[in-house]
Amino acid sequence: TQDFAFWSLVKSVEAPSSSQEVGGTRTVTFKDGTVQIYRLTEFSETNNSFTYEIVDSTPAIDVLSATHRIRAFPVTADNTTFVQWTSDFAAEGALEAVQDAKYKKAEALADLAKA
């Protein structure tokens, strides 16, 4: 779900109706005070996926760009869903951003499994 309502680390999401369209943005506020603006760059019903990039972050992240893709694969054997969440970072010294994303994604995927 693009609203990240399943994610326990998220305090709130401000998403105008246009945020569902490619190019639309949403503001995600985390419980630790981090505020990030995500821009939807791809949405595919056929591939059960969406891609977004972080266009602003407070506090700032030490990367030139951060692009994330979430894709859901149906598992017919047991009627469940496998979720793949990939991230691409562009910058030198982005290790801290990669580690932060790894932690946050692990929490989000655990929350999604409970939803």
N, C-alpha and C. Protein backbone atom coordinates (compact mmCIF):
# COMPACT_ATOMS: atom_id res chain seq x y z
N THR A 1 0.84 -1.18 0.00
CA THR A 1 0.00 0.00 0.00
C THR A 1 0.89 1.25 0.00
N GLN A 2 0.55 2.19 -0.83
CA GLN A 2 1.37 3.38 -0.99
C GLN A 2 1.26 4.35 0.17
N ASP A 3 0.29 4.14 1.06
CA ASP A 3 0.15 5.09 2.16
C ASP A 3 1.02 4.75 3.37
N PHE A 4 1.70 3.61 3.34
CA PHE A 4 2.61 3.18 4.39
C PHE A 4 1.91 3.06 5.75
N ALA A 5 0.60 2.88 5.76
CA ALA A 5 -0.17 2.77 7.00
C ALA A 5 0.24 1.55 7.82
N PHE A 6 0.79 0.54 7.19
CA PHE A 6 1.20 -0.68 7.87
C PHE A 6 2.47 -0.50 8.70
N TRP A 7 3.24 0.55 8.45
CA TRP A 7 4.59 0.72 8.98
C TRP A 7 4.55 1.40 10.35
N SER A 8 4.95 0.68 11.39
CA SER A 8 4.86 1.21 12.76
C SER A 8 5.82 2.37 13.01
N LEU A 9 6.85 2.55 12.20
CA LEU A 9 7.77 3.67 12.37
C LEU A 9 7.22 4.97 11.80
N VAL A 10 6.12 4.89 11.04
CA VAL A 10 5.54 6.07 10.41
C VAL A 10 4.47 6.68 11.33
N LYS A 11 4.64 7.97 11.58
CA LYS A 11 3.68 8.71 12.41
C LYS A 11 2.49 9.17 11.58
N SER A 12 2.78 9.73 10.39
CA SER A 12 1.70 10.23 9.54
C SER A 12 2.17 10.33 8.10
N VAL A 13 1.18 10.35 7.19
CA VAL A 13 1.44 10.53 5.76
C VAL A 13 0.45 11.56 5.23
N GLU A 14 0.98 12.58 4.61
CA GLU A 14 0.14 13.56 3.94
C GLU A 14 0.23 13.26 2.45
N ALA A 15 -0.91 12.87 1.88
CA ALA A 15 -0.91 12.46 0.48
C ALA A 15 -2.13 13.04 -0.23
N PRO A 16 -1.94 14.11 -1.01
CA PRO A 16 -3.07 14.61 -1.79
C PRO A 16 -3.52 13.57 -2.80
N SER A 17 -4.72 13.71 -3.33
CA SER A 17 -5.25 12.72 -4.27
C SER A 17 -4.33 12.52 -5.47
N SER A 18 -3.60 13.55 -5.87
CA SER A 18 -2.70 13.43 -7.01
C SER A 18 -1.47 12.57 -6.69
N SER A 19 -1.27 12.21 -5.42
CA SER A 19 -0.10 11.43 -5.05
C SER A 19 -0.14 10.02 -5.60
N GLN A 20 -1.32 9.57 -6.05
CA GLN A 20 -1.46 8.25 -6.65
C GLN A 20 -1.02 8.23 -8.11
N GLU A 21 -0.78 9.39 -8.67
CA GLU A 21 -0.37 9.50 -10.07
C GLU A 21 1.15 9.65 -10.16
N VAL A 22 1.74 9.14 -11.24
CA VAL A 22 3.18 9.30 -11.44
C VAL A 22 3.50 10.79 -11.42
N GLY A 23 4.49 11.14 -10.62
CA GLY A 23 4.86 12.54 -10.43
C GLY A 23 4.29 13.13 -9.15
N GLY A 24 3.28 12.48 -8.59
CA GLY A 24 2.66 12.95 -7.36
C GLY A 24 3.58 12.74 -6.16
N THR A 25 3.41 13.55 -5.14
CA THR A 25 4.25 13.45 -3.95
C THR A 25 3.43 13.18 -2.71
N ARG A 26 4.10 12.66 -1.71
CA ARG A 26 3.50 12.46 -0.39
C ARG A 26 4.58 12.80 0.64
N THR A 27 4.16 13.30 1.78
CA THR A 27 5.07 13.63 2.87
C THR A 27 4.92 12.59 3.96
N VAL A 28 6.01 11.91 4.28
CA VAL A 28 6.00 10.86 5.29
C VAL A 28 6.75 11.37 6.51
N THR A 29 6.08 11.38 7.66
CA THR A 29 6.69 11.79 8.91
C THR A 29 6.88 10.55 9.77
N PHE A 30 8.12 10.30 10.17
CA PHE A 30 8.45 9.15 11.00
C PHE A 30 8.37 9.54 12.48
N LYS A 31 8.18 8.56 13.33
CA LYS A 31 8.07 8.80 14.77
C LYS A 31 9.35 9.38 15.37
N ASP A 32 10.50 9.18 14.71
CA ASP A 32 11.76 9.74 15.22
C ASP A 32 11.94 11.20 14.81
N GLY A 33 10.93 11.78 14.11
CA GLY A 33 10.99 13.18 13.70
C GLY A 33 11.46 13.39 12.28
N THR A 34 11.97 12.35 11.62
CA THR A 34 12.40 12.46 10.23
C THR A 34 11.18 12.74 9.34
N VAL A 35 11.33 13.68 8.43
CA VAL A 35 10.26 14.00 7.48
C VAL A 35 10.85 13.86 6.08
N GLN A 36 10.21 13.03 5.25
CA GLN A 36 10.69 12.82 3.89
C GLN A 36 9.55 13.03 2.90
N ILE A 37 9.91 13.57 1.74
CA ILE A 37 8.94 13.73 0.66
C ILE A 37 9.29 12.71 -0.42
N TYR A 38 8.32 11.87 -0.77
CA TYR A 38 8.48 10.84 -1.78
C TYR A 38 7.73 11.26 -3.04
N ARG A 39 8.35 11.04 -4.19
CA ARG A 39 7.70 11.30 -5.48
C ARG A 39 7.54 9.97 -6.20
N LEU A 40 6.30 9.66 -6.59
CA LEU A 40 6.01 8.43 -7.31
C LEU A 40 6.57 8.54 -8.72
N THR A 41 7.45 7.61 -9.10
CA THR A 41 8.05 7.66 -10.42
C THR A 41 7.54 6.56 -11.34
N GLU A 42 6.93 5.52 -10.76
CA GLU A 42 6.38 4.43 -11.56
C GLU A 42 5.30 3.72 -10.76
N PHE A 43 4.21 3.37 -11.45
CA PHE A 43 3.15 2.58 -10.84
C PHE A 43 2.69 1.57 -11.88
N SER A 44 2.68 0.30 -11.51
CA SER A 44 2.29 -0.74 -12.45
C SER A 44 1.32 -1.72 -11.80
N GLU A 45 0.08 -1.71 -12.27
CA GLU A 45 -0.88 -2.71 -11.81
C GLU A 45 -0.50 -4.08 -12.35
N THR A 46 0.03 -4.11 -13.56
CA THR A 46 0.43 -5.37 -14.19
C THR A 46 1.51 -6.08 -13.39
N ASN A 47 2.51 -5.32 -12.93
CA ASN A 47 3.63 -5.89 -12.17
C ASN A 47 3.46 -5.79 -10.67
N ASN A 48 2.31 -5.30 -10.22
CA ASN A 48 2.05 -5.14 -8.78
C ASN A 48 3.20 -4.40 -8.10
N SER A 49 3.57 -3.25 -8.66
CA SER A 49 4.73 -2.55 -8.12
C SER A 49 4.56 -1.04 -8.21
N PHE A 50 5.33 -0.37 -7.36
CA PHE A 50 5.47 1.08 -7.50
C PHE A 50 6.89 1.46 -7.11
N THR A 51 7.35 2.57 -7.71
CA THR A 51 8.70 3.06 -7.47
C THR A 51 8.59 4.52 -7.04
N TYR A 52 9.38 4.88 -6.05
CA TYR A 52 9.38 6.27 -5.60
C TYR A 52 10.81 6.70 -5.31
N GLU A 53 11.00 8.02 -5.34
CA GLU A 53 12.30 8.57 -4.99
C GLU A 53 12.11 9.57 -3.87
N ILE A 54 13.13 9.68 -3.03
CA ILE A 54 13.10 10.68 -1.96
C ILE A 54 13.59 11.98 -2.56
N VAL A 55 12.73 12.99 -2.56
CA VAL A 55 13.11 14.28 -3.15
C VAL A 55 13.51 15.30 -2.09
N ASP A 56 13.18 15.02 -0.81
CA ASP A 56 13.59 15.91 0.27
C ASP A 56 13.56 15.12 1.57
N SER A 57 14.48 15.44 2.47
CA SER A 57 14.53 14.75 3.76
C SER A 57 15.05 15.71 4.82
N THR A 58 14.36 15.72 5.97
CA THR A 58 14.81 16.47 7.14
C THR A 58 14.83 15.50 8.30
N PRO A 59 16.00 15.19 8.88
CA PRO A 59 17.31 15.69 8.47
C PRO A 59 17.72 15.16 7.10
N ALA A 60 18.67 15.85 6.51
CA ALA A 60 19.13 15.49 5.17
C ALA A 60 19.78 14.11 5.19
N ILE A 61 19.66 13.40 4.06
CA ILE A 61 20.36 12.13 3.91
C ILE A 61 21.58 12.38 3.04
N ASP A 62 22.64 11.65 3.31
CA ASP A 62 23.92 11.87 2.62
C ASP A 62 24.04 11.09 1.33
N VAL A 63 23.07 11.27 0.44
CA VAL A 63 23.11 10.63 -0.87
C VAL A 63 22.66 11.64 -1.91
N LEU A 64 23.11 11.44 -3.14
CA LEU A 64 22.65 12.30 -4.23
C LEU A 64 21.23 11.94 -4.62
N SER A 65 20.91 10.63 -4.57
CA SER A 65 19.55 10.20 -4.86
C SER A 65 19.27 8.88 -4.17
N ALA A 66 18.00 8.65 -3.88
CA ALA A 66 17.56 7.39 -3.27
C ALA A 66 16.25 7.00 -3.95
N THR A 67 16.28 5.85 -4.63
CA THR A 67 15.10 5.36 -5.34
C THR A 67 14.73 3.99 -4.77
N HIS A 68 13.45 3.82 -4.47
CA HIS A 68 12.96 2.59 -3.85
C HIS A 68 11.85 1.99 -4.71
N ARG A 69 11.81 0.66 -4.77
CA ARG A 69 10.77 -0.03 -5.52
C ARG A 69 10.18 -1.13 -4.64
N ILE A 70 8.87 -1.15 -4.56
CA ILE A 70 8.16 -2.19 -3.82
C ILE A 70 7.34 -2.98 -4.83
N ARG A 71 7.51 -4.31 -4.78
CA ARG A 71 6.80 -5.18 -5.71
C ARG A 71 6.22 -6.36 -4.94
N ALA A 72 4.99 -6.72 -5.26
CA ALA A 72 4.31 -7.84 -4.60
C ALA A 72 4.13 -8.98 -5.60
N PHE A 73 4.52 -10.19 -5.18
CA PHE A 73 4.39 -11.38 -6.00
C PHE A 73 3.41 -12.34 -5.32
N PRO A 74 2.34 -12.73 -6.00
CA PRO A 74 1.43 -13.70 -5.39
C PRO A 74 2.08 -15.08 -5.32
N VAL A 75 1.88 -15.76 -4.21
CA VAL A 75 2.38 -17.12 -4.03
C VAL A 75 1.15 -18.03 -4.02
N THR A 76 0.95 -18.71 -5.13
CA THR A 76 -0.28 -19.49 -5.27
C THR A 76 -0.29 -20.75 -4.42
N ALA A 77 0.86 -21.27 -4.06
CA ALA A 77 0.93 -22.51 -3.29
C ALA A 77 0.22 -22.38 -1.94
N ASP A 78 0.35 -21.21 -1.31
CA ASP A 78 -0.27 -21.05 0.00
C ASP A 78 -1.09 -19.76 0.12
N ASN A 79 -1.40 -19.14 -1.02
CA ASN A 79 -2.24 -17.94 -1.07
C ASN A 79 -1.69 -16.80 -0.20
N THR A 80 -0.37 -16.60 -0.28
CA THR A 80 0.26 -15.49 0.42
C THR A 80 0.90 -14.57 -0.61
N THR A 81 1.61 -13.57 -0.12
CA THR A 81 2.28 -12.62 -1.00
C THR A 81 3.73 -12.45 -0.58
N PHE A 82 4.64 -12.51 -1.54
CA PHE A 82 6.05 -12.23 -1.31
C PHE A 82 6.28 -10.78 -1.70
N VAL A 83 6.86 -9.99 -0.78
CA VAL A 83 7.11 -8.58 -1.04
C VAL A 83 8.61 -8.36 -1.22
N GLN A 84 8.96 -7.72 -2.33
CA GLN A 84 10.35 -7.37 -2.62
C GLN A 84 10.48 -5.85 -2.53
N TRP A 85 11.44 -5.38 -1.76
CA TRP A 85 11.65 -3.94 -1.59
C TRP A 85 13.11 -3.67 -1.89
N THR A 86 13.38 -3.02 -3.01
CA THR A 86 14.76 -2.73 -3.40
C THR A 86 15.01 -1.22 -3.32
N SER A 87 16.27 -0.88 -3.09
CA SER A 87 16.67 0.52 -2.99
C SER A 87 17.96 0.74 -3.74
N ASP A 88 18.04 1.85 -4.44
CA ASP A 88 19.26 2.24 -5.14
C ASP A 88 19.67 3.61 -4.63
N PHE A 89 20.94 3.70 -4.22
CA PHE A 89 21.48 4.95 -3.71
C PHE A 89 22.62 5.39 -4.60
N ALA A 90 22.71 6.70 -4.85
CA ALA A 90 23.80 7.24 -5.67
C ALA A 90 24.53 8.30 -4.85
N ALA A 91 25.74 7.95 -4.41
CA ALA A 91 26.61 8.90 -3.72
C ALA A 91 27.76 8.13 -3.09
N GLU A 92 28.85 8.82 -2.92
CA GLU A 92 29.94 8.24 -2.15
C GLU A 92 29.63 8.45 -0.68
N GLY A 93 30.06 7.52 0.15
CA GLY A 93 29.83 7.66 1.58
C GLY A 93 28.39 7.48 1.98
N ALA A 94 27.63 6.69 1.22
CA ALA A 94 26.22 6.51 1.49
C ALA A 94 25.94 5.35 2.44
N LEU A 95 26.98 4.83 3.09
CA LEU A 95 26.81 3.66 3.95
C LEU A 95 25.78 3.90 5.05
N GLU A 96 25.80 5.07 5.66
CA GLU A 96 24.84 5.37 6.72
C GLU A 96 23.41 5.34 6.19
N ALA A 97 23.18 5.90 5.01
CA ALA A 97 21.85 5.88 4.41
C ALA A 97 21.41 4.46 4.08
N VAL A 98 22.34 3.64 3.59
CA VAL A 98 22.02 2.25 3.28
C VAL A 98 21.65 1.49 4.54
N GLN A 99 22.41 1.68 5.61
CA GLN A 99 22.13 1.00 6.87
C GLN A 99 20.80 1.45 7.45
N ASP A 100 20.51 2.75 7.37
CA ASP A 100 19.23 3.27 7.87
C ASP A 100 18.07 2.68 7.09
N ALA A 101 18.20 2.63 5.77
CA ALA A 101 17.14 2.05 4.93
C ALA A 101 16.95 0.57 5.24
N LYS A 102 18.04 -0.13 5.46
CA LYS A 102 17.96 -1.57 5.78
C LYS A 102 17.16 -1.77 7.06
N TYR A 103 17.45 -0.99 8.09
CA TYR A 103 16.74 -1.08 9.37
C TYR A 103 15.26 -0.75 9.19
N LYS A 104 14.99 0.36 8.51
CA LYS A 104 13.60 0.78 8.35
C LYS A 104 12.81 -0.21 7.51
N LYS A 105 13.42 -0.76 6.46
CA LYS A 105 12.71 -1.74 5.63
C LYS A 105 12.43 -3.02 6.40
N ALA A 106 13.37 -3.46 7.23
CA ALA A 106 13.14 -4.67 8.03
C ALA A 106 11.93 -4.47 8.94
N GLU A 107 11.84 -3.30 9.58
CA GLU A 107 10.69 -2.98 10.43
C GLU A 107 9.40 -2.92 9.62
N ALA A 108 9.46 -2.27 8.45
CA ALA A 108 8.27 -2.12 7.62
C ALA A 108 7.76 -3.46 7.11
N LEU A 109 8.66 -4.33 6.68
CA LEU A 109 8.25 -5.63 6.17
C LEU A 109 7.66 -6.49 7.30
N ALA A 110 8.21 -6.38 8.51
CA ALA A 110 7.63 -7.11 9.64
C ALA A 110 6.23 -6.59 9.93
N ASP A 111 6.04 -5.27 9.86
CA ASP A 111 4.71 -4.68 10.08
C ASP A 111 3.74 -5.11 8.98
N LEU A 112 4.22 -5.14 7.75
CA LEU A 112 3.37 -5.53 6.63
C LEU A 112 2.90 -6.98 6.79
N ALA A 113 3.78 -7.83 7.29
CA ALA A 113 3.41 -9.23 7.52
C ALA A 113 2.28 -9.36 8.54
N LYS A 114 2.21 -8.41 9.48
CA LYS A 114 1.17 -8.43 10.52
C LYS A 114 -0.14 -7.83 10.02
N ALA A 115 -0.06 -6.99 8.98
CA ALA A 115 -1.25 -6.25 8.50
C ALA A 115 -2.25 -7.15 7.81
